[in-house]
PDB file of C-alpha atoms in Angstrom:
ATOM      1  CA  UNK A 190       0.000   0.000   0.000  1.00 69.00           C
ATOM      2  CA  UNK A 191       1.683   3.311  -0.872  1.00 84.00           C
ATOM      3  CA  UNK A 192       1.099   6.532   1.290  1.00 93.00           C
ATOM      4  CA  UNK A 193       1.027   9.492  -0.648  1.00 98.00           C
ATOM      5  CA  UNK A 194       2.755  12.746   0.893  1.00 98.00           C
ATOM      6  CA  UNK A 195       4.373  15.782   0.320  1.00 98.00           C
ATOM      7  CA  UNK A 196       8.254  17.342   0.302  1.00 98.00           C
ATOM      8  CA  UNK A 197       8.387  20.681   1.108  1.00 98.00           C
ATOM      9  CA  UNK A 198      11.813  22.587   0.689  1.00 98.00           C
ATOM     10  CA  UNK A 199      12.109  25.842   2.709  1.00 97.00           C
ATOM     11  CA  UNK A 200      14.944  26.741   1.501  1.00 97.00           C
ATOM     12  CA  UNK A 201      12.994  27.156  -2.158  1.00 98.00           C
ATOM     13  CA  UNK A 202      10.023  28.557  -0.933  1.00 98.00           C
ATOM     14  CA  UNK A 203       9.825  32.696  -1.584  1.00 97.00           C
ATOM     15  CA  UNK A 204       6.202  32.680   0.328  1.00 96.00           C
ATOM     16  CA  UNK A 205       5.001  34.192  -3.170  1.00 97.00           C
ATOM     17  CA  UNK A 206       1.658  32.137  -2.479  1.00 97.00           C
ATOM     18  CA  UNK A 207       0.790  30.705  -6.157  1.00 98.00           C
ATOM     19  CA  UNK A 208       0.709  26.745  -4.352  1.00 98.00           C
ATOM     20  CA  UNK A 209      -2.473  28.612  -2.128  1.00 98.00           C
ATOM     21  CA  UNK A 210      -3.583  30.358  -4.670  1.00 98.00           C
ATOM     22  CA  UNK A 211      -3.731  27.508  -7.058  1.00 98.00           C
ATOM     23  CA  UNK A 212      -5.335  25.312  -4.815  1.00 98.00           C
ATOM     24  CA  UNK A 213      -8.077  27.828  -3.823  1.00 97.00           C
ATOM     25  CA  UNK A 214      -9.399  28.466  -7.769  1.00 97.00           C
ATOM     26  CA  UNK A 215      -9.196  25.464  -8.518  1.00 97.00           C
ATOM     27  CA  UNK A 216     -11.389  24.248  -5.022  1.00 96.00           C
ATOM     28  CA  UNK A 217     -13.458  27.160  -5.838  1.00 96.00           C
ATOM     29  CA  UNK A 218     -12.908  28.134  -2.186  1.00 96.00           C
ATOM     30  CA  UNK A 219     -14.964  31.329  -0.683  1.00 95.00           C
ATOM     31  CA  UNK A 220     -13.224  34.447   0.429  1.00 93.00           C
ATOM     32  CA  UNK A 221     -11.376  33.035   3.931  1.00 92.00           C
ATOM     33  CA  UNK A 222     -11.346  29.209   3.076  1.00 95.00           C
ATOM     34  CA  UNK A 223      -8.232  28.156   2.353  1.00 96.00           C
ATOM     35  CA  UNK A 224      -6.859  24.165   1.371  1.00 97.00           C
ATOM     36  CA  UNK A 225      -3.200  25.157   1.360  1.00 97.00           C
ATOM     37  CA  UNK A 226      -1.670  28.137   2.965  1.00 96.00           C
ATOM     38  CA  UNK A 227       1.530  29.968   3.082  1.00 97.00           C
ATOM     39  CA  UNK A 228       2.893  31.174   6.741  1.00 96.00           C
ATOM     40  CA  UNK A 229       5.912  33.420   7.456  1.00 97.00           C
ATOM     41  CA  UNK A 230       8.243  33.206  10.228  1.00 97.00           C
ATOM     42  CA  UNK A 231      10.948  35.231  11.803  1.00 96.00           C
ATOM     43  CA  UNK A 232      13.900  33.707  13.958  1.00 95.00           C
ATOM     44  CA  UNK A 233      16.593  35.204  16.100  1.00 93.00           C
ATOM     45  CA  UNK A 234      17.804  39.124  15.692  1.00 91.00           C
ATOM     46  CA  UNK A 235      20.294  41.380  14.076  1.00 92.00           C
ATOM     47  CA  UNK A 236      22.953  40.728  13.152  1.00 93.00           C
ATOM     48  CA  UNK A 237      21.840  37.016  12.840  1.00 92.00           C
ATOM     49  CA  UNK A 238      17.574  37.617  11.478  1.00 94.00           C
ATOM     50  CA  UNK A 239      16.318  34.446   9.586  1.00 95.00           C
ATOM     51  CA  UNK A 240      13.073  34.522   7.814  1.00 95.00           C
ATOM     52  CA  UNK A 241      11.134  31.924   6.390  1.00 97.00           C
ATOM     53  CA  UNK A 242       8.171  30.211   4.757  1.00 97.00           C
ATOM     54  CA  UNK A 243       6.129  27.275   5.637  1.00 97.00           C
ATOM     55  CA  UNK A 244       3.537  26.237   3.004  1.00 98.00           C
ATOM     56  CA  UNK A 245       0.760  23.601   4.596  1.00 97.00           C
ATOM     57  CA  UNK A 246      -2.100  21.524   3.473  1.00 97.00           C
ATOM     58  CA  UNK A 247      -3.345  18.566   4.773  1.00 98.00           C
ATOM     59  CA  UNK A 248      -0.924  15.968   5.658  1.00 98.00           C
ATOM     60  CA  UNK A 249      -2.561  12.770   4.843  1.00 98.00           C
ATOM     61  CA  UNK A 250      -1.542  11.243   8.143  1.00 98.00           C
ATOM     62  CA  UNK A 251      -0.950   7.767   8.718  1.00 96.00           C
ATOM     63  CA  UNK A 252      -2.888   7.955  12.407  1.00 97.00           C
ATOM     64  CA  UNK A 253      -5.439  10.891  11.284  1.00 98.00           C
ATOM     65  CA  UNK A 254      -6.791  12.999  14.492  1.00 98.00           C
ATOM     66  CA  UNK A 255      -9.715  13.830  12.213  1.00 98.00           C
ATOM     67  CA  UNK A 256     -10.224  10.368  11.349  1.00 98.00           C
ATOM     68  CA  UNK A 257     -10.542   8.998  14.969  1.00 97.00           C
ATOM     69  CA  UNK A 258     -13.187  12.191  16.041  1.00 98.00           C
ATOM     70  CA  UNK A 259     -15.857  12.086  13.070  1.00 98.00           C
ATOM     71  CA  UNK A 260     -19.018  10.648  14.900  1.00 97.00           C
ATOM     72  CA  UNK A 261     -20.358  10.106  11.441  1.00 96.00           C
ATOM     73  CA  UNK A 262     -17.912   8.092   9.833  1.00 96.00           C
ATOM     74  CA  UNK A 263     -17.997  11.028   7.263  1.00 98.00           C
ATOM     75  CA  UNK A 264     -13.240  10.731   6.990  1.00 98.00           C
ATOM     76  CA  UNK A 265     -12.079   7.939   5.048  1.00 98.00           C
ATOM     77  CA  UNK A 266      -8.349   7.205   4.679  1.00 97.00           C
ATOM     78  CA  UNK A 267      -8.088   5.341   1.047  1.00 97.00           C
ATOM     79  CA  UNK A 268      -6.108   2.287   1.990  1.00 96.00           C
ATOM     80  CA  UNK A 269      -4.232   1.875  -1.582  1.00 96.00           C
ATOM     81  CA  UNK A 270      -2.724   5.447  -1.383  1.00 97.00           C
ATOM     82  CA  UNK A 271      -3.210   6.948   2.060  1.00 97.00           C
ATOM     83  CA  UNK A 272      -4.965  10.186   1.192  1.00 98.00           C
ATOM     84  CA  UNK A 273      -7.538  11.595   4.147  1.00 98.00           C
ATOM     85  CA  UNK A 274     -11.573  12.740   2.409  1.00 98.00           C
ATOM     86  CA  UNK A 275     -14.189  13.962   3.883  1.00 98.00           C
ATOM     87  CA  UNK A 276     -17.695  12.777   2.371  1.00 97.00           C
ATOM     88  CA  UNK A 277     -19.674  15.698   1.981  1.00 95.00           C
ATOM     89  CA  UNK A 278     -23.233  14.228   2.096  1.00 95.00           C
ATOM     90  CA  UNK A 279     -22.330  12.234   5.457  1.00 96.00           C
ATOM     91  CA  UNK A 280     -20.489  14.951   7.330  1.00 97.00           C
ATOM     92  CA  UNK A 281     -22.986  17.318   9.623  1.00 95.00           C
ATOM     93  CA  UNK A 282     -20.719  19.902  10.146  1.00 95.00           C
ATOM     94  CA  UNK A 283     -20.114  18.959  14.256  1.00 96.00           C
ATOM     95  CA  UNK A 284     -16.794  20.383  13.516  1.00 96.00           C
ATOM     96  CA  UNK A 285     -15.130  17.338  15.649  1.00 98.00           C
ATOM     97  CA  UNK A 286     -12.511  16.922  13.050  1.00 98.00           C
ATOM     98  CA  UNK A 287     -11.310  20.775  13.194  1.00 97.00           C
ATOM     99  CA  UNK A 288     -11.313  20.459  16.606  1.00 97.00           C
ATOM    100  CA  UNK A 289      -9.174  17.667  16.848  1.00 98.00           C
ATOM    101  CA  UNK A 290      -6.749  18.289  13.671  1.00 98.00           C
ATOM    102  CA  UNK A 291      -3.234  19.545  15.769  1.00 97.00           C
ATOM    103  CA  UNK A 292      -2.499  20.852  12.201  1.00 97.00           C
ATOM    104  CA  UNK A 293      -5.624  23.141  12.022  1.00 95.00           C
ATOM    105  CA  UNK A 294      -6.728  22.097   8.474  1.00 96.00           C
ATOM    106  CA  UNK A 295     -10.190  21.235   7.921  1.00 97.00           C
ATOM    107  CA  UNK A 296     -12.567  24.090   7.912  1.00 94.00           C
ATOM    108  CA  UNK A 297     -16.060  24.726   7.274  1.00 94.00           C
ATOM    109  CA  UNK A 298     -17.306  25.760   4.155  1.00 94.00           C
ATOM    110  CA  UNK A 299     -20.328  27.925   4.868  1.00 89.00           C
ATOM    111  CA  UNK A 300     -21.716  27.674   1.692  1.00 90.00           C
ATOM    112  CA  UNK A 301     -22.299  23.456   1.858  1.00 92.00           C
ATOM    113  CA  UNK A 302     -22.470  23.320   5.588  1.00 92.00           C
ATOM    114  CA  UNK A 303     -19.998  20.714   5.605  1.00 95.00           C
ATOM    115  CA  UNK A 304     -16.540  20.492   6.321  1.00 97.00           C
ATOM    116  CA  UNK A 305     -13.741  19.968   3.769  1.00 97.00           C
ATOM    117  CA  UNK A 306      -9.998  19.996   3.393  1.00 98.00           C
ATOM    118  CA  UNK A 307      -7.306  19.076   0.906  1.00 98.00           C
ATOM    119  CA  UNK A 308      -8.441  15.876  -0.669  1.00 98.00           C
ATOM    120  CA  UNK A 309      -4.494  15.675  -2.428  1.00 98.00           C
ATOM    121  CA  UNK A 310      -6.447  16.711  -5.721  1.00 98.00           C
ATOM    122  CA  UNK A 311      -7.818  13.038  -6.003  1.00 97.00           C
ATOM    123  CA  UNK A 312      -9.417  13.813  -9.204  1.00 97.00           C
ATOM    124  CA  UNK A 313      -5.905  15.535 -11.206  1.00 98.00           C
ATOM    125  CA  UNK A 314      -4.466  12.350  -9.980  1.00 97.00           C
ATOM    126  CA  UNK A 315      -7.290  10.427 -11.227  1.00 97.00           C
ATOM    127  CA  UNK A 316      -6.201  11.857 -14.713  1.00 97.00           C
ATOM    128  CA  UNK A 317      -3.064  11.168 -14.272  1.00 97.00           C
ATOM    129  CA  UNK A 318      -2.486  14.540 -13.005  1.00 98.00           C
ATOM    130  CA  UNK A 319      -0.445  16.505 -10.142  1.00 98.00           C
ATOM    131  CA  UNK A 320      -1.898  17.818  -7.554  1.00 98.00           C
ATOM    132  CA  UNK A 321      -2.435  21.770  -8.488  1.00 98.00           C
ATOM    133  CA  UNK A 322      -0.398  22.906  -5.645  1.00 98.00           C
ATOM    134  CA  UNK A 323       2.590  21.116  -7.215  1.00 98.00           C
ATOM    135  CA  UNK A 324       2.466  22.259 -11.109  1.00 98.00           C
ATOM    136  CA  UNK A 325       1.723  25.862  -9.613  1.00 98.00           C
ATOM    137  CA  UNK A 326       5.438  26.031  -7.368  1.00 98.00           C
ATOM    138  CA  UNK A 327       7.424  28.334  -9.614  1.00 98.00           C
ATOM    139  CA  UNK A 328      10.423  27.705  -7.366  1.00 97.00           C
ATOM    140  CA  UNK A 329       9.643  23.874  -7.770  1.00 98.00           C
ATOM    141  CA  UNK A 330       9.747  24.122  -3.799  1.00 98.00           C
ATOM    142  CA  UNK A 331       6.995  21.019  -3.453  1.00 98.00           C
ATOM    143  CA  UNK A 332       6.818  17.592  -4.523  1.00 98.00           C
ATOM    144  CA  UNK A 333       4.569  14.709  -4.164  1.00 98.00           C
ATOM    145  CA  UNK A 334       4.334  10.712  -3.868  1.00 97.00           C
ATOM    146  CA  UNK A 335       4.592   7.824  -1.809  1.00 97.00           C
ATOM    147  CA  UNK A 336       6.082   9.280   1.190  1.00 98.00           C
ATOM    148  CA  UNK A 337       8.547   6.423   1.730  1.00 97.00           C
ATOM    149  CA  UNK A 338       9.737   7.196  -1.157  1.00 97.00           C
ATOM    150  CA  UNK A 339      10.129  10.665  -0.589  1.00 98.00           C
ATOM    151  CA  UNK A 340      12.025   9.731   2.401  1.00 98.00           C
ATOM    152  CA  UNK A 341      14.820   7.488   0.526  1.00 98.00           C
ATOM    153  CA  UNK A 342      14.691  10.292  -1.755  1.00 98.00           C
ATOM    154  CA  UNK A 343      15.617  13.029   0.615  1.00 98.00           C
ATOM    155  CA  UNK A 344      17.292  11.188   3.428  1.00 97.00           C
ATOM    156  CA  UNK A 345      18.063  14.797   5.098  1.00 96.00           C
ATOM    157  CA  UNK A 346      14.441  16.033   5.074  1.00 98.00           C
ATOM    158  CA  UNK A 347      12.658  15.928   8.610  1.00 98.00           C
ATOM    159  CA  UNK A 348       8.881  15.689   9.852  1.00 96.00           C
ATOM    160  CA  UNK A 349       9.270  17.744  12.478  1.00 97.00           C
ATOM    161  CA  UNK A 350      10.142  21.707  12.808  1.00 98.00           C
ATOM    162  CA  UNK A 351       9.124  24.191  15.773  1.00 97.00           C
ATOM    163  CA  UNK A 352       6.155  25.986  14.121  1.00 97.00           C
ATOM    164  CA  UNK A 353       4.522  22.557  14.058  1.00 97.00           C
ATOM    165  CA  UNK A 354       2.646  20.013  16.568  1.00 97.00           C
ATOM    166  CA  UNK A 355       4.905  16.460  17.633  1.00 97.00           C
ATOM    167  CA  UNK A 356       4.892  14.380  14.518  1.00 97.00           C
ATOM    168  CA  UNK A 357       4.286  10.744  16.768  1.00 97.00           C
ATOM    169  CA  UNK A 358       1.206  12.595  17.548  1.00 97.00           C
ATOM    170  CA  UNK A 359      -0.543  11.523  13.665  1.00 97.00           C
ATOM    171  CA  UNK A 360       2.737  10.675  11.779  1.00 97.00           C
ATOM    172  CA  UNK A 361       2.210  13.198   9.031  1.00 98.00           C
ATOM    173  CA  UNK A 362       2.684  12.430   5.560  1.00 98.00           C
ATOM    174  CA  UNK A 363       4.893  15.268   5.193  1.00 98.00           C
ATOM    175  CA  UNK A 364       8.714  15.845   5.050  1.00 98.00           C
ATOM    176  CA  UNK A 365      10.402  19.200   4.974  1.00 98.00           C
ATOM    177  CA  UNK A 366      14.196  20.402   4.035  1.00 98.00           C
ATOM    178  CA  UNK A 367      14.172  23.207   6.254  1.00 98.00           C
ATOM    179  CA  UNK A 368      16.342  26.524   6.596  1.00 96.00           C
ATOM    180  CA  UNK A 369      18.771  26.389   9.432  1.00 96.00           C
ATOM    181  CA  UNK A 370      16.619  29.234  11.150  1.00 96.00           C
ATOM    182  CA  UNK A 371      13.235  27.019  10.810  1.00 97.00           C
ATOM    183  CA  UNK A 372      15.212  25.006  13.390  1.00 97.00           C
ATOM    184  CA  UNK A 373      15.158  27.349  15.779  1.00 96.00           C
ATOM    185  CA  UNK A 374      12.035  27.547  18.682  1.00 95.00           C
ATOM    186  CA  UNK A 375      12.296  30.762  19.242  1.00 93.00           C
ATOM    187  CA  UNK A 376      10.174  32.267  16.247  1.00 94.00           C
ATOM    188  CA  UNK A 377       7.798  34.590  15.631  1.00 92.00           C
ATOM    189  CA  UNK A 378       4.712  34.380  13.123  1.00 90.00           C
ATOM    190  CA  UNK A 379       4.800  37.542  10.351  1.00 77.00           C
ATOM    191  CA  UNK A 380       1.444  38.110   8.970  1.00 64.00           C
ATOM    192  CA  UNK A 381       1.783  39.659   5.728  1.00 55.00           C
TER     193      UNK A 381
END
């Protein structure tokens, strides 16, 4: 059984946003839903500064929080490639999976009353396809596939930085190549 997953280089990433926007056009996402989303960071101070992007989606986990809170069965986890859905028609909105995400990523879509998240573009894929977020990275700073692969393929690349939540809690299906300075715990979130 593969388990599909992203790489994520920081040291690529210019936080220029085309991965979000991408994904939200093509999700035909309100104004303030988002599937993927870009977030800055600041580390340490002069003469030393580091600055730095994190882009974040859902991360397919292999133990999803989401998964294990839906009273209405409504999150699936595909078991031939890993990736996390959310059945529309079955889900009532109770918003246990936001509430239990550590990664924040499913959010309610007003206009359905249902929640949704990053399905990993299920349908491009379908087709043969990458997922939009992927074709849209001018700085080719994300990549996708079976994550163990992505992990012989970048045997540097970690699952766990600061900005984000213990990875034994869900085992993400994410690996990053981070910036020296996304190393360091003492950061600061810039909201541009």
């Amino acid at each position: 059984m593969a388990n599909y997953g992203f790489y994520f280089d920081c040291n690529y990433c210019v936080g220029c946003r085309t991965c979000q926007i991408a994904c939200k056009e093509i999700k035909k996402l309100a104004i303030g839903e988002l599937f993927r989303t870009i977030s800055d960071y600041e580390t340490g101070s002069f003469p030393t500064p580091g600055y730095y992007h994190y882009s974040a989606s859902c991360n397919h986990c292999a133990v999803p929080a989401c998964l294990a809170a839906c009273p209405e069965d409504a999150i699936s986890k595909d078991p031939d490639n890993g990736i996390v859905t959310i059945d529309a028609k079955t889900c009532t909105a109770c918003m246990a999976c936001i509430e239990a995400c550590p990664y924040d990523v499913p959010q309610v879509i007003a206009a359905k009353n249902t929640v949704a998240k990053c399905d990993f573009c299920k349908d491009l894929l379908a087709k043969g396809e990458n997922p939009v977020c992927i074709d849209a990275c001018p700085q080719f700073a994300l990549e996708w596939g079976d994550i163990d692969e992505l992990k012989a393929k970048y045997p540097g690349a970690v699952s766990d930085i600061p900005i984000l939540p213990d990875s034994t809690m869900t085992y993400p299906s994410i690996i990053i190549n981070p910036r020296p300075c996304a190393l360091d715990k003492n950061f600061r979130s810039k909201h541009i």
